Amino acid sequence: MKKNLIGVAVATLVASFATAASAQSSVTLYGLVDAGLTYVNNVQSPAGSGTMKSSQFGMNGGNVQMSRWGLRGAEDLGGGMKAIFTLESGFDVANGSSLGGSNSMFGRQAFVGLSSGFGTVTLGKQTDSVTDYLGPVSATGTWGGTYFAHPGNLDNLNGDAFRLNNSVKFQSANYSGLTFGGSYAFSNTAGSFAANRAYSAGVGYANGPLKAGAAYTQSNGANSNGAGAITGGSPTISFANGYTSLANVNDLRLRTFGAGASYSIGAVTFGGLWSQVRQDANSVDGKVVDNNIEVNGRYALTPALAIGAAYTFTLSKVTYGGGDGSNIVRYHQFGLQTDYALSKRTDIYAEGVVQLASGLDKGEYPTARIGGFSTASSSGRQVLVTTGIRHRF
């Protein structure tokens, strides 16, 4: 009888230790798959020729959010401290290919760090402060997604233009709704400490119906050996002649400032923000300054059905040889979306985006190019309509 009691006690003790051990650490598989049908007019044909135009209709992945899968984990170290990690890989569900470069298995995020009651410190490939603090009050960084990005997505509000390699990042704890943080990304290049480094800082506030954020990010050039803070070139997109002249230089400096807020009244949320992107380089006698002003709103008609709209005005000033002349380009972008939740994890959507470009850039008319779409318009106008399904797991 005693032996049986002792055996039961030992088995119970072992089981309790095993339960406690498993409760102290966890690993979660998560992801998102987004695909749909997309129509775009005035597409350059062949791509980049700028001489012929045609419409394009087909299937695309990542219409609202880029598809991804990942692993995140945490281990309780005691005393309120945890070890954490995240590994996240992007992919194109339309053809199964990976996103983020052929050598980037976890091209979206890959970091490890420590979390405590004061905040979190992480090391690896991570988002910058503009994405973290200004993105949550924008349409592209929340419900609108990929095609609602500002022209060129130069301010990177949705985090899809670039992530920071070799970065050390701090995010504070939540102090009654107030959070702040910053990051520094090393160039990892001998003799060129500042050649391709990047750094950012931001502050956010979220309490009740009010949400606000402000941030700054600076990246210094691109590194041809692919070892810097931002690999594969600087985060620019060539969709106007001035951008073409500055997009591929190795010493390009890009600085992004921004601030914005949103407010909810019942089922209605409306917001606005301003961002400025400055591009300049030592090897090019010129610079580009973009100012974006966005207003957005979303209304939940029912718990399952919501509609949203956003308007962005972008003013780009391109300067060459010390004179600006008529190098002023204006962009008007309108977006409308409706989303219906089939469940907590699956929804269907339909949206349309219109972009209008006007002005002159080095004597040429600018072309429109909706963010997230790979081919520029053949004119100053472009219309995109998409509908699809998104599933989270």
PDB file of N, CA and C in Angstrom, residues 98-105 107:
ATOM      1  N   SER A  98       9.094  33.060 -52.287  1.00  0.00           N
ATOM      2  CA  SER A  98       9.375  33.802 -51.073  1.00  0.00           C
ATOM      3  C   SER A  98       9.610  35.262 -51.396  1.00  0.00           C
ATOM      4  N   LEU A  99       9.338  36.143 -50.440  1.00  0.00           N
ATOM      5  CA  LEU A  99       9.568  37.576 -50.580  1.00  0.00           C
ATOM      6  C   LEU A  99      10.656  38.000 -49.614  1.00  0.00           C
ATOM      7  N   GLY A 100      11.467  38.953 -50.031  1.00  0.00           N
ATOM      8  CA  GLY A 100      12.524  39.439 -49.156  1.00  0.00           C
ATOM      9  C   GLY A 100      13.904  39.032 -49.623  1.00  0.00           C
ATOM     10  N   GLY A 101      14.033  38.518 -50.838  1.00  0.00           N
ATOM     11  CA  GLY A 101      15.342  38.160 -51.365  1.00  0.00           C
ATOM     12  C   GLY A 101      15.573  36.665 -51.363  1.00  0.00           C
ATOM     13  N   SER A 102      16.372  36.189 -52.319  1.00  0.00           N
ATOM     14  CA  SER A 102      16.591  34.760 -52.474  1.00  0.00           C
ATOM     15  C   SER A 102      17.338  34.145 -51.294  1.00  0.00           C
ATOM     16  N   ASN A 103      18.105  34.963 -50.582  1.00  0.00           N
ATOM     17  CA  ASN A 103      18.868  34.440 -49.455  1.00  0.00           C
ATOM     18  C   ASN A 103      18.230  34.772 -48.104  1.00  0.00           C
ATOM     19  N   SER A 104      16.992  35.243 -48.118  1.00  0.00           N
ATOM     20  CA  SER A 104      16.324  35.668 -46.883  1.00  0.00           C
ATOM     21  C   SER A 104      15.182  34.737 -46.559  1.00  0.00           C
ATOM     22  N   MET A 105      15.452  33.744 -45.745  1.00  0.00           N
ATOM     23  CA  MET A 105      14.395  32.835 -45.336  1.00  0.00           C
ATOM     24  C   MET A 105      13.389  33.560 -44.442  1.00  0.00           C
ATOM     25  N   GLY A 107      12.783  37.058 -44.244  1.00  0.00           N
ATOM     26  CA  GLY A 107      13.021  38.400 -44.745  1.00  0.00           C
ATOM     27  C   GLY A 107      12.171  39.477 -44.130  1.00  0.00           C
TER      28      GLY A 107
END
